[in-house]
CSV table of C-alpha atoms in Angstrom, one decimal:
chain,number,residue,atom,x,y,z
A,140,MET,CA,18.5,23.3,0.0
A,141,GLY,CA,17.5,21.8,-3.3
A,142,GLN,CA,14.5,22.0,-5.4
A,143,ALA,CA,12.1,21.2,-2.4
A,144,GLU,CA,13.3,24.7,-1.0
A,145,GLY,CA,12.9,23.5,2.6
A,146,ARG,CA,9.5,22.1,2.2
A,147,GLN,CA,8.4,18.9,4.0
A,148,SER,CA,8.6,16.0,1.5
A,149,ILE,CA,7.0,12.6,0.7
A,150,PHE,CA,8.1,9.7,-1.4
A,151,ILE,CA,5.9,7.8,-2.9
A,152,THR,CA,5.7,4.5,-5.1
A,153,GLY,CA,2.9,3.8,-7.2
A,154,ALA,CA,2.4,7.6,-7.6
A,155,ALA,CA,0.7,7.7,-11.1
A,156,SER,CA,-2.9,6.4,-10.3
A,157,GLY,CA,-5.1,5.3,-7.3
A,158,MET,CA,-4.2,5.8,-3.5
A,159,GLY,CA,-0.8,7.3,-4.8
A,160,LEU,CA,-1.9,9.7,-7.0
A,161,GLU,CA,-4.5,11.0,-4.5
A,162,THR,CA,-2.0,11.1,-1.7
A,163,THR,CA,0.6,13.1,-4.4
A,164,ARG,CA,-2.5,15.5,-4.8
A,165,LEU,CA,-3.4,15.8,-1.1
A,166,PHE,CA,0.2,16.5,0.2
A,167,HIS,CA,1.0,18.9,-2.7
A,168,SER,CA,-2.1,20.9,-1.7
A,169,ARG,CA,-0.9,21.2,1.8
A,170,GLY,CA,2.6,22.7,0.7
A,171,TRP,CA,4.7,19.5,0.6
A,172,PHE,CA,7.2,18.5,-1.9
A,173,VAL,CA,6.5,15.3,-3.4
A,174,GLY,CA,8.6,12.6,-5.1
A,175,GLY,CA,6.3,10.5,-7.3
A,176,PHE,CA,7.7,7.1,-8.5
A,177,ASP,CA,6.0,4.6,-10.8
A,178,GLN,CA,6.3,2.5,-13.9
A,179,ASN,CA,3.7,4.3,-15.7
A,180,ALA,CA,5.4,7.1,-17.5
A,181,GLU,CA,2.3,8.6,-19.1
A,182,GLY,CA,0.7,8.7,-15.8
A,183,LEU,CA,3.8,10.5,-14.4
A,184,LYS,CA,3.9,13.1,-17.1
A,185,LYS,CA,0.2,14.0,-16.3
A,186,LEU,CA,1.2,14.3,-12.7
A,187,GLU,CA,4.0,16.7,-13.1
A,188,ALA,CA,2.0,18.8,-15.5
A,189,GLU,CA,-0.9,18.7,-12.8
A,190,ILE,CA,1.1,20.0,-9.9
A,191,GLY,CA,3.9,21.6,-11.4
A,192,ALA,CA,7.7,20.5,-12.1
A,193,ASP,CA,8.8,22.8,-9.3
A,194,ASN,CA,6.7,21.2,-6.7
A,195,CYS,CA,7.7,17.4,-7.5
A,196,LEU,CA,10.5,15.0,-8.8
A,197,VAL,CA,8.9,12.3,-10.9
A,198,GLN,CA,10.7,9.4,-12.1
A,199,GLN,CA,9.9,5.8,-13.7
A,200,LEU,CA,10.9,3.0,-11.1
A,201,ASP,CA,10.6,-0.8,-10.8
A,202,VAL,CA,10.6,-1.1,-7.2
A,203,THR,CA,12.1,-4.6,-7.5
A,204,ASP,CA,15.0,-3.0,-9.0
A,205,LYS,CA,17.3,-2.1,-5.9
A,206,PRO,CA,20.1,-0.3,-7.8
A,207,ALA,CA,17.4,1.7,-9.6
A,208,PHE,CA,15.5,2.5,-6.3
A,209,GLU,CA,18.8,3.6,-4.8
A,210,LYS,CA,19.4,6.1,-7.7
A,211,ALA,CA,15.7,7.5,-7.2
A,212,VAL,CA,16.4,7.9,-3.5
A,213,ALA,CA,19.5,9.7,-4.1
A,214,ALA,CA,17.8,12.0,-6.6
A,215,PHE,CA,15.0,12.9,-4.1
A,216,GLY,CA,17.7,13.4,-1.3
A,217,ALA,CA,19.5,15.9,-3.5
A,218,ALA,CA,16.3,17.7,-4.3
A,219,THR,CA,15.3,17.8,-0.4
A,220,GLY,CA,18.6,18.7,0.9
A,221,GLY,CA,19.0,15.0,2.5
A,222,LYS,CA,15.5,14.6,4.0
A,223,MET,CA,12.5,12.5,3.7
A,224,ASP,CA,9.7,13.2,6.2
A,225,ILE,CA,7.8,10.2,4.7
A,226,LEU,CA,8.5,7.1,2.8
A,227,TYR,CA,5.3,5.8,1.5
A,228,ASN,CA,5.9,2.4,0.1
A,229,ASN,CA,2.4,1.9,-1.9
A,230,ALA,CA,3.2,0.4,-5.2
A,231,GLY,CA,1.6,-3.2,-5.6
A,232,ILE,CA,0.0,-5.6,-7.8
A,233,GLY,CA,-2.8,-8.2,-7.7
A,234,ALA,CA,-3.4,-11.7,-9.5
A,235,GLY,CA,-6.6,-13.6,-8.8
A,236,GLY,CA,-7.3,-17.1,-9.0
A,237,PHE,CA,-6.9,-20.4,-7.2
A,238,PHE,CA,-3.4,-20.8,-5.8
A,239,ASP,CA,-2.7,-24.2,-7.3
A,240,GLU,CA,-4.2,-23.2,-10.7
A,241,MET,CA,-2.1,-20.2,-11.2
A,242,PRO,CA,1.4,-20.0,-12.7
A,243,PHE,CA,4.2,-20.1,-10.3
A,244,GLU,CA,5.7,-16.9,-11.9
A,245,ASP,CA,2.4,-15.1,-11.7
A,246,ASN,CA,2.5,-15.8,-7.7
A,247,LEU,CA,6.2,-15.0,-7.6
A,248,LYS,CA,5.8,-11.6,-9.3
A,249,VAL,CA,3.1,-10.7,-6.7
A,250,VAL,CA,5.7,-11.5,-4.1
A,251,GLN,CA,8.6,-9.5,-5.7
A,252,VAL,CA,6.5,-6.4,-6.1
A,253,ASN,CA,4.5,-6.5,-2.8
A,254,LEU,CA,6.9,-7.7,-0.4
A,255,VAL,CA,10.5,-7.5,-1.7
A,256,GLY,CA,9.5,-4.0,-3.5
A,257,VAL,CA,8.6,-2.8,0.1
A,258,MET,CA,11.8,-4.1,1.7
A,259,ILE,CA,14.0,-2.6,-1.1
A,260,GLY,CA,12.3,0.7,-0.3
A,261,ILE,CA,12.9,0.7,3.2
A,262,TYR,CA,16.6,-0.5,2.9
A,263,CYS,CA,17.1,2.6,0.3
A,264,GLY,CA,15.1,5.3,2.2
A,265,ILE,CA,16.1,4.6,5.8
A,266,GLY,CA,19.3,6.7,5.4
A,267,LEU,CA,17.0,9.9,4.6
A,268,LEU,CA,14.5,8.9,7.4
A,269,LYS,CA,17.1,8.8,9.9
A,270,ALA,CA,18.3,12.4,8.9
A,271,THR,CA,14.8,13.6,9.2
A,272,PRO,CA,13.2,14.4,12.7
A,273,GLY,CA,9.9,13.0,13.2
A,274,SER,CA,9.9,11.0,9.9
A,275,LEU,CA,7.4,8.0,8.9
A,276,CYS,CA,8.1,4.9,7.0
A,277,PHE,CA,4.7,4.1,5.7
A,278,THR,CA,3.5,1.3,3.9
A,279,THR,CA,0.4,0.1,2.2
A,280,SER,CA,-0.9,-3.2,3.4
A,281,SER,CA,-4.7,-4.6,2.7
A,282,SER,CA,-7.8,-5.8,4.5
A,283,ALA,CA,-6.3,-9.2,3.1
A,284,ALA,CA,-4.1,-8.9,5.9
A,285,THR,CA,-6.7,-9.4,8.3
A,286,TYR,CA,-7.3,-12.9,7.4
A,287,GLY,CA,-5.9,-15.1,4.6
A,288,MET,CA,-8.2,-14.4,1.4
A,289,PRO,CA,-9.0,-17.2,-1.0
A,290,GLY,CA,-8.7,-16.4,-4.7
A,291,ILE,CA,-5.9,-13.9,-3.8
A,292,ALA,CA,-3.9,-16.2,-1.5
A,293,THR,CA,-0.3,-14.9,-2.5
A,294,TYR,CA,-1.5,-11.4,-2.5
A,295,SER,CA,-3.0,-11.8,1.0
A,296,ALA,CA,0.2,-13.5,2.2
A,297,THR,CA,2.4,-10.7,1.0
A,298,LYS,CA,0.0,-8.1,2.9
A,299,HIS,CA,0.4,-10.1,6.1
A,300,ALA,CA,3.9,-10.0,5.6
A,301,VAL,CA,4.0,-6.3,5.1
A,302,LYS,CA,1.9,-5.8,8.3
A,303,GLY,CA,4.1,-8.1,10.3
A,304,LEU,CA,7.2,-6.1,9.2
A,305,THR,CA,5.6,-2.9,9.9
A,306,GLU,CA,5.1,-4.0,13.4
A,307,ALA,CA,8.7,-5.2,14.1
A,308,LEU,CA,10.0,-2.2,12.3
A,309,SER,CA,7.6,0.2,14.6
A,310,ILE,CA,9.8,-0.9,17.6
A,311,GLU,CA,13.3,-1.3,15.8
A,312,PHE,CA,13.2,2.1,14.3
A,313,ARG,CA,12.9,3.8,17.6
A,314,ARG,CA,16.4,3.8,17.9
A,315,HIS,CA,16.5,6.0,15.0
A,316,GLY,CA,13.6,8.2,15.9
A,317,VAL,CA,11.7,6.8,12.8
A,318,ARG,CA,8.1,5.8,13.2
A,319,ALA,CA,6.5,2.8,11.2
A,320,ALA,CA,2.8,2.3,10.3
A,321,ASP,CA,0.6,1.0,7.8
A,322,VAL,CA,-2.8,1.3,5.9
A,323,LEU,CA,-5.2,-1.6,5.6
A,324,PRO,CA,-7.4,-0.5,2.8
A,325,GLY,CA,-10.6,-2.5,2.1
A,326,LEU,CA,-12.3,-2.4,-1.6
A,327,ILE,CA,-10.7,0.9,-2.9
A,328,ASN,CA,-11.8,2.2,-6.3
A,329,THR,CA,-8.6,2.0,-8.2
A,330,PRO,CA,-7.0,0.5,-11.4
A,331,ILE,CA,-5.8,-2.8,-9.3
A,332,LEU,CA,-9.5,-4.0,-9.0
A,333,PRO,CA,-10.8,-6.3,-11.5
A,334,ASP,CA,-13.4,-4.8,-14.2
A,335,GLY,CA,-16.8,-4.3,-12.5
A,336,ALA,CA,-15.8,-5.0,-9.0
A,337,ALA,CA,-16.3,-1.6,-7.9
A,338,ALA,CA,-19.8,-1.4,-9.5
A,339,ASN,CA,-20.8,-4.7,-8.2
A,340,ALA,CA,-19.6,-4.1,-4.6
A,341,PRO,CA,-22.1,-3.5,-1.7
A,342,LYS,CA,-23.4,-0.2,-1.1
A,343,GLU,CA,-22.9,-0.5,2.8
A,344,GLY,CA,-20.7,-2.4,5.1
A,345,MET,CA,-16.9,-2.7,5.4
A,346,PHE,CA,-16.4,-4.1,2.0
A,347,ARG,CA,-18.2,-1.1,0.0
A,348,ALA,CA,-16.2,0.6,-2.7
A,349,ILE,CA,-14.4,3.6,-1.3
A,350,PRO,CA,-12.6,6.4,-3.2
A,351,PRO,CA,-8.9,6.5,-3.0
A,352,VAL,CA,-8.9,9.8,-1.5
A,353,GLU,CA,-9.9,8.4,1.8
A,354,VAL,CA,-6.6,6.4,2.0
A,355,ALA,CA,-4.7,9.7,1.2
A,356,LYS,CA,-6.3,11.4,4.1
A,357,VAL,CA,-5.1,8.6,6.3
A,358,VAL,CA,-1.5,9.0,5.4
A,359,TRP,CA,-1.8,12.7,6.1
A,360,GLU,CA,-3.3,11.9,9.6
A,361,ALA,CA,-0.6,9.1,10.2
A,362,TYR,CA,2.3,11.7,10.0
A,363,SER,CA,0.9,13.2,13.1
A,364,SER,CA,0.3,10.3,15.0
A,365,ASP,CA,1.5,7.3,16.6
A,366,LYS,CA,-0.9,4.9,15.6
A,367,LEU,CA,0.3,1.6,14.2
A,368,HIS,CA,-2.4,0.2,11.8
A,369,TRP,CA,-5.0,2.4,10.0
A,370,TYR,CA,-8.1,0.8,8.5
A,371,VAL,CA,-10.0,2.2,5.6
A,372,PRO,CA,-13.0,1.9,6.4
A,373,PRO,CA,-12.4,1.8,10.2
A,374,GLU,CA,-14.9,-1.1,10.5
A,375,LEU,CA,-12.2,-3.6,9.1
A,376,ALA,CA,-10.4,-3.3,12.5
A,377,GLU,CA,-13.3,-5.6,13.8
A,378,LEU,CA,-12.4,-7.8,11.2
A,379,ASP,CA,-9.0,-8.0,12.2
A,380,LYS,CA,-10.0,-8.6,15.8
A,381,ALA,CA,-12.3,-11.3,14.9
A,382,ALA,CA,-9.7,-13.2,12.8
A,383,GLY,CA,-7.4,-13.2,15.8
A,384,ASN,CA,-9.8,-14.3,18.2
A,385,ALA,CA,-11.7,-16.8,16.3
A,386,PRO,CA,-10.1,-17.8,12.9
A,387,GLU,CA,-11.9,-21.0,12.4
A,388,LEU,CA,-15.3,-19.0,12.7
A,389,VAL,CA,-13.9,-16.5,10.2
A,390,ARG,CA,-13.0,-19.3,8.0
A,391,GLU,CA,-16.2,-20.6,7.7
A,392,GLN,CA,-17.8,-17.5,7.3
A,393,ILE,CA,-15.8,-16.8,4.1
A,394,ALA,CA,-15.9,-20.2,2.8
A,395,THR,CA,-19.8,-20.6,2.8
A,396,THR,CA,-20.7,-17.0,2.0
A,397,GLY,CA,-19.7,-14.5,-1.0
A,398,PRO,CA,-18.3,-14.7,-4.3
A,399,ILE,CA,-15.3,-17.0,-3.3
A,400,ALA,CA,-17.8,-19.6,-1.7
A,401,ARG,CA,-19.6,-19.3,-5.1
A,402,MET,CA,-16.7,-20.0,-7.2
A,403,ILE,CA,-15.6,-23.0,-5.1
A,404,GLU,CA,-19.1,-24.4,-5.5
A,405,GLU,CA,-19.2,-24.0,-9.1
A,406,GLN,CA,-15.9,-25.5,-9.8
A,407,ALA,CA,-17.0,-28.6,-7.5
A,408,ALA,CA,-20.0,-29.2,-9.4
A,409,ALA,CA,-18.3,-29.0,-12.9
A,410,ALA,CA,-15.9,-31.6,-11.5
A,411,ARG,CA,-18.8,-33.7,-10.4
A,412,LYS,CA,-20.2,-33.8,-14.0
């Protein structure tokens, strides 16, 4: 039966902070066994102390290292008796700036973590998911997957890719009895945000700052649902719909309003001097 002792189980990457940490806490509070994986060793140590070593398996993990991911999944399977009710590919990084001004290596790292790391996780976890009735393959996409966002172009591209991958796998994995879904969070107050971003965010609207526990609640709801895309906040679904129906209009709105528009104008003004 293993360390989990028959409890339902969730495997979470990026578990030491932000959305991953809050998801770990929520599922633990509801009696689940948690696998917490992250590169942040100190954060994992605090997580283990908080919820108890009997209730979790925590390990350092670089999600871009496929052999290491395979070992992590094997250790998790040994603890759960070969089961995995939810695989939550949550780990991600961001890098901001104009695409042509950013070092290629910085953009490539975003792709490796945010897309390749998700693919690796699914490849490694699918065996346990297939062995678990009602299992869910869940991934963190982003509001940046509603429309390609300037200033974070490569990040946005990876999140579009994750969204598309989820849609395809939600059909493919039916033959295994495994569901696939994702969450598209807006401005979530986590360490990935630039300094001051949450404090300077609007107080209302779809891009208000939202605590990461709201994403954790969505992961919980998704396990009992067949819904494909989860938006946090829900109003982001309207942006996704608008971007699909009138991409040129959304392009002009983004280009002419907000901080990105100001950045572009400031750079253009500097070039004219």
